Short mmCIF file of C-alpha atoms in Angstrom, two decimals:
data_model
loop_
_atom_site.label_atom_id
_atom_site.label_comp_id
_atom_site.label_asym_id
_atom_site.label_seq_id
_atom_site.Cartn_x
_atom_site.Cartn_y
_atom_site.Cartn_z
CA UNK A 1 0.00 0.00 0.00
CA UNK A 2 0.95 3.67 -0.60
CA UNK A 3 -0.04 4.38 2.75
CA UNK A 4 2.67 1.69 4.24
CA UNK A 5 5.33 3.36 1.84
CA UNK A 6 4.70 6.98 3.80
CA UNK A 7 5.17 5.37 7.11
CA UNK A 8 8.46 3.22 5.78
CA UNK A 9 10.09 6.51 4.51
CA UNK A 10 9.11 8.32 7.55
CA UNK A 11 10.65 5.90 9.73
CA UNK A 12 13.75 5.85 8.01
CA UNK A 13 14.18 9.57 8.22
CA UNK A 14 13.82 9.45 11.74
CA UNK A 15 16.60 7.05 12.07
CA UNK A 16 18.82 9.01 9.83
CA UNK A 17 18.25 12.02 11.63
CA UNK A 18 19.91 11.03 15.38
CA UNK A 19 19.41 14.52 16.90
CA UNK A 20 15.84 14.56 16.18
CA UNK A 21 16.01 10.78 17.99
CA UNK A 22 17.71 12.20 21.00
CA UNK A 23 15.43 15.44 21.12
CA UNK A 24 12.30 13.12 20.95
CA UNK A 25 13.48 10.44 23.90
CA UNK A 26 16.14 12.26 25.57
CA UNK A 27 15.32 15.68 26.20
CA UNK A 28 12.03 15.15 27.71
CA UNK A 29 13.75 13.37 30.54
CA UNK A 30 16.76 15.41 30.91
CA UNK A 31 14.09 18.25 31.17
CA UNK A 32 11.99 16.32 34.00
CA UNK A 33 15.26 15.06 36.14
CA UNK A 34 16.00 18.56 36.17
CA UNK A 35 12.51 19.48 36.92
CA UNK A 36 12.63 16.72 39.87
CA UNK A 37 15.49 17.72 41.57
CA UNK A 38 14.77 21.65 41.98
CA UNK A 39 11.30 21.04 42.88
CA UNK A 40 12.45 18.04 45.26
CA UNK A 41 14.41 20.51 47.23
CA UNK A 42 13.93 20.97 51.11
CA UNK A 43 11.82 24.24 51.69
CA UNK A 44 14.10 27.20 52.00
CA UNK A 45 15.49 28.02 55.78
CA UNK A 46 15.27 31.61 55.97
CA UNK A 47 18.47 32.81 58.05
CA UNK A 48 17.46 36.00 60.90
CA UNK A 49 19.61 37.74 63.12
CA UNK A 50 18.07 38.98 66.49
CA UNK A 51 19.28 41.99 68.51
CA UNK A 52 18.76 42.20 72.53
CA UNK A 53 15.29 40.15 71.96
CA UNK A 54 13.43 38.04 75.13
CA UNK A 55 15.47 35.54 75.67
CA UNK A 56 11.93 32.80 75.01
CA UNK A 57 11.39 34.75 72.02
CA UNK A 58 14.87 33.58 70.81
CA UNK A 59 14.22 30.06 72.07
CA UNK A 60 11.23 29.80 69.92
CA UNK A 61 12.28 30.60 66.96
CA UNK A 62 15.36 28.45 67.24
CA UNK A 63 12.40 25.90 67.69
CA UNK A 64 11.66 26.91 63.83
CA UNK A 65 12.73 26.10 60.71
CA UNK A 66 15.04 29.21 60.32
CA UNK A 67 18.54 29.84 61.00
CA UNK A 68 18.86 31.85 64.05
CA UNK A 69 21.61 34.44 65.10
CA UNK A 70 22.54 36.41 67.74
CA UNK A 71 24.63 39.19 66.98
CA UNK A 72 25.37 42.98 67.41
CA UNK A 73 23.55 45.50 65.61
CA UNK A 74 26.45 46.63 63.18
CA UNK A 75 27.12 43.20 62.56
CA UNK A 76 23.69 42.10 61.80
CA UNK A 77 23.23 44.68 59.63
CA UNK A 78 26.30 44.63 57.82
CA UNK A 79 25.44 40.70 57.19
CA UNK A 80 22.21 41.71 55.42
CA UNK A 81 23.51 44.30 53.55
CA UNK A 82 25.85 41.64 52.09
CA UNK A 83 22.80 39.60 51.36
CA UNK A 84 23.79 37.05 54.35
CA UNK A 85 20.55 37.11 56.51
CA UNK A 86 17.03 37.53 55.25
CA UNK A 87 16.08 39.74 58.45
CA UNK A 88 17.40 41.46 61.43
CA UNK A 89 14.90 41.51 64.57
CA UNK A 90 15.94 43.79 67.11
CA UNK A 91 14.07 45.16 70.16
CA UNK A 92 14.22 48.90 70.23
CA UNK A 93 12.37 51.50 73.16
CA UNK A 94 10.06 48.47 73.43
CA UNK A 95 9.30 48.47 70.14
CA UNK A 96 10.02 44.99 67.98
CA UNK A 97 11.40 45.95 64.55
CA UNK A 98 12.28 44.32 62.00
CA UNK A 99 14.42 44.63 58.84
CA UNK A 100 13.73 42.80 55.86
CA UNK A 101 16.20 42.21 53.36
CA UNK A 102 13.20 42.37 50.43
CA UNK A 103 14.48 41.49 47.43
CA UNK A 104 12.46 37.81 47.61
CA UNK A 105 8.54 38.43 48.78
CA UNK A 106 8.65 34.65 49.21
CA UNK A 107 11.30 34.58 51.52
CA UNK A 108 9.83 37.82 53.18
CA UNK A 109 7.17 36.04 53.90
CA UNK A 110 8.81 33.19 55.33
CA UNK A 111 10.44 35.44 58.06
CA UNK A 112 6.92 36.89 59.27
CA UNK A 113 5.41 33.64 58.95
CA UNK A 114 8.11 32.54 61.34
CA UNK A 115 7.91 35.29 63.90
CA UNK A 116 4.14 34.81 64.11
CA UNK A 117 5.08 31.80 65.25
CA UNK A 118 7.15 32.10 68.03
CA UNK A 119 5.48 35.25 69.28
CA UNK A 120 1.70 34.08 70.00
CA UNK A 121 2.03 32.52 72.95
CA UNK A 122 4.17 35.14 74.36
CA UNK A 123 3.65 38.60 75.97
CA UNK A 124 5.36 39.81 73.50
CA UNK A 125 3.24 39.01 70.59
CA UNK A 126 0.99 42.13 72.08
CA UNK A 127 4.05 44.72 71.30
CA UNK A 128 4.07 46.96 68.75
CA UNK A 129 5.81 45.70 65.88
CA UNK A 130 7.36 47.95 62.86
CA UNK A 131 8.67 46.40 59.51
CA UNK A 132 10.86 48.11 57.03
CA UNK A 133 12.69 46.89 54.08
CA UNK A 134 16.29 47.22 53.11
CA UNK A 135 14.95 46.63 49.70
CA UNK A 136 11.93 47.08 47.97
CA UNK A 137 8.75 47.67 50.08
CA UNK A 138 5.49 45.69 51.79
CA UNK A 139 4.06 46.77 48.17
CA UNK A 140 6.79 44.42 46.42
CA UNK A 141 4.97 42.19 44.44
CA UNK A 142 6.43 38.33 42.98
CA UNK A 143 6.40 40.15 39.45
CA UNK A 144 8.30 42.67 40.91
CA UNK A 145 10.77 39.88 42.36
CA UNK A 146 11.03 38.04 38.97
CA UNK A 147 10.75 40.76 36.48
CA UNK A 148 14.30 41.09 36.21
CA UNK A 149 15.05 37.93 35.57
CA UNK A 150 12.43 37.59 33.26
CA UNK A 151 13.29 40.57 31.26
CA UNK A 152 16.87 38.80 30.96
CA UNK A 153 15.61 35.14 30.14
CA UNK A 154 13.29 36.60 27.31
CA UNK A 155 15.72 38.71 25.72
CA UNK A 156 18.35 35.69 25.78
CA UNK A 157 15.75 33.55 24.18
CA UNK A 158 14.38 35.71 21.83
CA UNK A 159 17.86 37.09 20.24
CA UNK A 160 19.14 33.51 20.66
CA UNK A 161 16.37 31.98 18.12
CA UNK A 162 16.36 35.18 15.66
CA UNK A 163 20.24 35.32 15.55
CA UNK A 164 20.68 31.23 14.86
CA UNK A 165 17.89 30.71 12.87
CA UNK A 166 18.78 33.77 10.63
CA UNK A 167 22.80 32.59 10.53
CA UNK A 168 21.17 29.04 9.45
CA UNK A 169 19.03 30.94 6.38
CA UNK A 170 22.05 33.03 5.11
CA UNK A 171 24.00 29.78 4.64
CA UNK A 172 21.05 27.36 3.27
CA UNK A 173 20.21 30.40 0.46
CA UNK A 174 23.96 30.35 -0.30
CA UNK A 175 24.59 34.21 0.85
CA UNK A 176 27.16 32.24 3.67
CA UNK A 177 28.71 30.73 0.71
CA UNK A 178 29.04 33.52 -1.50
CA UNK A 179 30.51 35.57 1.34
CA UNK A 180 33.42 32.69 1.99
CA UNK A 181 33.99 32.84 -1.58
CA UNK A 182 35.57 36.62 -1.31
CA UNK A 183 38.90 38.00 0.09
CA UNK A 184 37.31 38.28 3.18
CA UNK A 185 38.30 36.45 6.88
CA UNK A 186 35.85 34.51 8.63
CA UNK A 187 36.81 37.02 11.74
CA UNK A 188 35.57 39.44 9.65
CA UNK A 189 32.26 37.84 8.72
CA UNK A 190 31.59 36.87 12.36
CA UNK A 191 32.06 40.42 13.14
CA UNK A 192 30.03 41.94 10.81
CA UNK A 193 27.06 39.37 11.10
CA UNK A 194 27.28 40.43 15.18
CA UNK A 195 27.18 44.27 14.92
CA UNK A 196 24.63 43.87 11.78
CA UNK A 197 22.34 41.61 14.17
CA UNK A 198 23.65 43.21 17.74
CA UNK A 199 21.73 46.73 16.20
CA UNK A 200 18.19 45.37 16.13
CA UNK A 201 18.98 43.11 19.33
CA UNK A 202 20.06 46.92 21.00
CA UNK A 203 16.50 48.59 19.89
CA UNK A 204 14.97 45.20 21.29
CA UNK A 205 16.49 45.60 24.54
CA UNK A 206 15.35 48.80 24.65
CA UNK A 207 12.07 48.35 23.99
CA UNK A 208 11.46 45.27 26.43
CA UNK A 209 13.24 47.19 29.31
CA UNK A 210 10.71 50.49 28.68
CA UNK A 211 8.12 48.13 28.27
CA UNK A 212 8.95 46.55 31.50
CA UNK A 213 9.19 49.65 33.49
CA UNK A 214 7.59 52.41 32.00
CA UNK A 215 3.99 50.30 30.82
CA UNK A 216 4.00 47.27 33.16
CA UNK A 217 5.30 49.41 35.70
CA UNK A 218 7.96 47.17 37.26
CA UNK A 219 9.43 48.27 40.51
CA UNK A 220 13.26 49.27 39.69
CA UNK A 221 15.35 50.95 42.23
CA UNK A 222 18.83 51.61 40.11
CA UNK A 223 20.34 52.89 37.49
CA UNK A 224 17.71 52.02 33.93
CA UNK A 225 21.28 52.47 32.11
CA UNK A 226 23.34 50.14 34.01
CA UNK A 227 19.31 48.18 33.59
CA UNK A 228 19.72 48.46 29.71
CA UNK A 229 23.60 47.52 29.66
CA UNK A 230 23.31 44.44 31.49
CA UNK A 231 19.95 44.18 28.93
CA UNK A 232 22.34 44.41 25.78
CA UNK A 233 25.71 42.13 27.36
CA UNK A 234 22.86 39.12 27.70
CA UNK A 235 21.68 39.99 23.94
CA UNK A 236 25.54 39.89 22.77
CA UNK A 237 26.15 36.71 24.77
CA UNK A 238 22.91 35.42 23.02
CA UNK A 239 23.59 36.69 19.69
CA UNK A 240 27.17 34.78 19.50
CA UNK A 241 25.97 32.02 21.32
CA UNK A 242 23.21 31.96 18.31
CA UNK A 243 25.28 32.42 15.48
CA UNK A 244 28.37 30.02 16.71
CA UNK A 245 25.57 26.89 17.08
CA UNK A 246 24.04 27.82 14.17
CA UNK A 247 27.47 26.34 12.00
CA UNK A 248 26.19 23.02 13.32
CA UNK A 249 22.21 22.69 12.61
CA UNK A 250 21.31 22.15 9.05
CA UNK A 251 18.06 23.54 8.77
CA UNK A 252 15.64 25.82 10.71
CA UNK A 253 14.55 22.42 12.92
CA UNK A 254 17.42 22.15 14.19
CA UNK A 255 18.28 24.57 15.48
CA UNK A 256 15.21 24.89 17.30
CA UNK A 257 16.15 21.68 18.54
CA UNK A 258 19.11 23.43 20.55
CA UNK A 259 16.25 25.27 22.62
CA UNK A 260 15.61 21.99 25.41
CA UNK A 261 19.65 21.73 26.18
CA UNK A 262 20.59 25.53 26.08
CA UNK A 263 17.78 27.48 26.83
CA UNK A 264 15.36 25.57 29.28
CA UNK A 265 18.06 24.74 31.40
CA UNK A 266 19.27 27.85 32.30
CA UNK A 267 15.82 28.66 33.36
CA UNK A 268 16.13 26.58 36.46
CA UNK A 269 19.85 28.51 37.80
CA UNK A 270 18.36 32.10 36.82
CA UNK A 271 16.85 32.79 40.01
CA UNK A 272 12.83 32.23 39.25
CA UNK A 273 14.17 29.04 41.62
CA UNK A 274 15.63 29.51 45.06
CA UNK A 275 19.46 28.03 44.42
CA UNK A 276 20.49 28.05 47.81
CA UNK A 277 17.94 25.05 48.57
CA UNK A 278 19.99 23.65 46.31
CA UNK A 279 22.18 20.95 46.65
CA UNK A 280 25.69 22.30 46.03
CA UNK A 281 26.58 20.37 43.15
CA UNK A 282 23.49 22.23 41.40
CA UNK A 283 24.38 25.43 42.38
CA UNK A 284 27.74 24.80 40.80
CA UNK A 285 26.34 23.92 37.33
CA UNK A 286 24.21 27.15 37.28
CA UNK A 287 27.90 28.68 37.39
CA UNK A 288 28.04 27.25 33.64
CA UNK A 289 25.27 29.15 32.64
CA UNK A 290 25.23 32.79 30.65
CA UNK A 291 21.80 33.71 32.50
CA UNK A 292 22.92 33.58 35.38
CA UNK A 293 24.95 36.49 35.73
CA UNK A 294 22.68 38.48 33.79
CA UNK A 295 19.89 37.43 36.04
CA UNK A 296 22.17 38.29 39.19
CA UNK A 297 23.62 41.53 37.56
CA UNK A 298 19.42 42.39 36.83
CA UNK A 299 18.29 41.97 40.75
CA UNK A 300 21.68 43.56 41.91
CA UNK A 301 20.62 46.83 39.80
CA UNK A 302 17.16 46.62 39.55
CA UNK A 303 16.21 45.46 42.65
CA UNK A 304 19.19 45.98 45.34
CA UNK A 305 19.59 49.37 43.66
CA UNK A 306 23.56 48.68 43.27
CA UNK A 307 26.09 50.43 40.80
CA UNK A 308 28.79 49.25 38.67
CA UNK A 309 31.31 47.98 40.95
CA UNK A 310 28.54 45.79 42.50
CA UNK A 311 27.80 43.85 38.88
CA UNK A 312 31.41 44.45 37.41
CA UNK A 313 32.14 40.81 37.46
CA UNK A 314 29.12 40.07 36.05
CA UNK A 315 29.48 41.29 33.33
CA UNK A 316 32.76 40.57 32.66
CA UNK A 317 31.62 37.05 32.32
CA UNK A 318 29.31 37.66 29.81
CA UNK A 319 31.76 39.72 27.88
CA UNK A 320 33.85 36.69 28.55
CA UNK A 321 30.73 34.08 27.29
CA UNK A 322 30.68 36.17 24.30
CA UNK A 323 33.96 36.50 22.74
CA UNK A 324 34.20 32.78 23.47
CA UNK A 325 31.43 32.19 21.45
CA UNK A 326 32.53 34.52 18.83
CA UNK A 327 36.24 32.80 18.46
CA UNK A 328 34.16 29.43 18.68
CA UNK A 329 32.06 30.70 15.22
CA UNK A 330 35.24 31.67 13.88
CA UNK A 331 36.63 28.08 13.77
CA UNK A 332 33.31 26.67 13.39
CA UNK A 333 33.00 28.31 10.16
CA UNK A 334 36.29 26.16 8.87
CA UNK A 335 33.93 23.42 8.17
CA UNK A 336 32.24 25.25 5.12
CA UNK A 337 35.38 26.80 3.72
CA UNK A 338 39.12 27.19 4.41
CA UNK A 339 39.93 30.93 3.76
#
């Protein structure tokens, strides 16, 4: 039958085309064992400082699940300014107050929910309590928490497609070929394909940061420049990344293909996840990962309101990412002709 001659010819396609075999069967599971162990995680232990509290107060929160310290004021402070604590509790003119790191409204939460706790069934659970923020406010929303991260997974993702995909057409419709064909160095050609894309991947970043904070109103408490830089260094870490796996998909498919292994992954090390409930070996492997210092650089800024100095190594990473990846295209390039 006809019919059994369409099925034959698919099968053997599929069996000719290994990536699309290992895509099909193995990235489904890669994609759930990863799901598994971040979601398998203990529940995060909020770490709190206390300052000169009652003594049963202290007793019952080490009673908790949170870590408990008892230090000084300047030291407790200068811990959670470093991002070491979560909270500092300190009883002042018989007043309880408390200082909330509040970059993470889940783990804000977590540090309430845990002095609720151990304050009911004590005297002092009648006292006046006053909460303030280090960062952010009691309005701080989870959007506000995980807009910045989102804002740098969906510019990766977008200028990682466009810029591979695009790479992939220029050499299928023979303008790749054409171009080897010339006086000109691969260097050259990798250079030129990066500024020509990196201009419309600048006015993108530009328009998803404005969108993010001028329509969506997204709470942002540095710099928007040092906001749009980090914005553009994840777009040029995207854009080479894009281009340099591009030399090895030969169609449009495949390169798709490269989304479950390079893209989803990072997902889980960008911060929408809490890493330190980690295990350590996973917090590692997020080290690996381009996103993650842009996702770190974008709280740091956005939400910790910090300068340059502060995110200086992060982005020196992804400058680092993306000459790697540019050198990579160079060589990768080898493969279609020697110049």
């Amino acid at each position: 039958m006809r019919v059994t001659g369409v099925i034959i010819r698919i099968i053997r396609q599929f069996f000719r085309d290994k990536r699309s075999l290992a895509m099909m069967f193995g990235a489904p599971m890669l994609l759930l064992w990863l799901l598994s162990l971040v979601f398998t995680q203990k529940d995060y232990v909020p770490h709190i400082a206390v300052v000169d509290m009652p003594a049963q107060v202290v007793k019952m929160m080490k009673n908790q699940e949170a870590s408990i310290y008892e230090y000084s004021k300047e030291k407790a402070m200068y811990e959670l300014e470093n991002q070491k604590l979560d909270a500092v509790i300190r009883l002042e003119n018989g007043k309880m107050n408390i200082v909330l790191e509040g970059s993470d409204s889940s783990k804000n939460h977590a540090v309430l929910q845990i002095l609720q706790k151990s304050t009911e069934k004590n005297d002092v659970s009648i006292m006046k309590t006053e909460v303030n923020y280090l960062h952010g406010s009691k309005d701080f929303t989870m959007f506000d928490g995980l807009g910045p991260v989102l804002i740098g997974f969906f510019t990766f993702f977008f200028v990682f497609i466009l810029s591979g995909v695009s790479f992939v057409r220029e050499r299928l419709s023979g303008t790749l070929e054409r171009l080897l064909s010339t006086p000109i160095k691969r260097w050259e050609i990798v250079v030129g394909y990066i500024i020509g894309f990196g201009i419309f991947a600048f006015i993108q970043s530009i328009l998803i940061v404005s969108f993010s904070v001028y329509i969506l109103d997204l709470y942002v408490a540095g710099s928007i420049w040092l906001t749009l830089l980090i914005t553009c260094m994840l777009s040029l870490t995207a854009l080479t990344l894009g281009t340099f796996l591009s030399a090895y998909a030969n169609n449009e498919f495949q390169m798709i293909q490269f989304i479950p292994l390079v893209i989803v992954p990072q997902i889980f090390f960008s911060g929408l996840f809490p890493l330190e409930s980690m295990n350590k070996w996973l917090q590692m492997l997020g080290k690996l990962f381009p996103l993650t210092y842009g996702a770190d650089a974008m709280r740091q800024v956005m939400i910790r309101n910090q300068g340059f100095i502060e995110i200086a190594l992060d982005l020196t990473v992804l400058l680092f990412f993306s000459v790697l990846f540019a050198i990579g295209n160079v060589f990768a390039l080898k493969k279609h002709r020697k110049i």
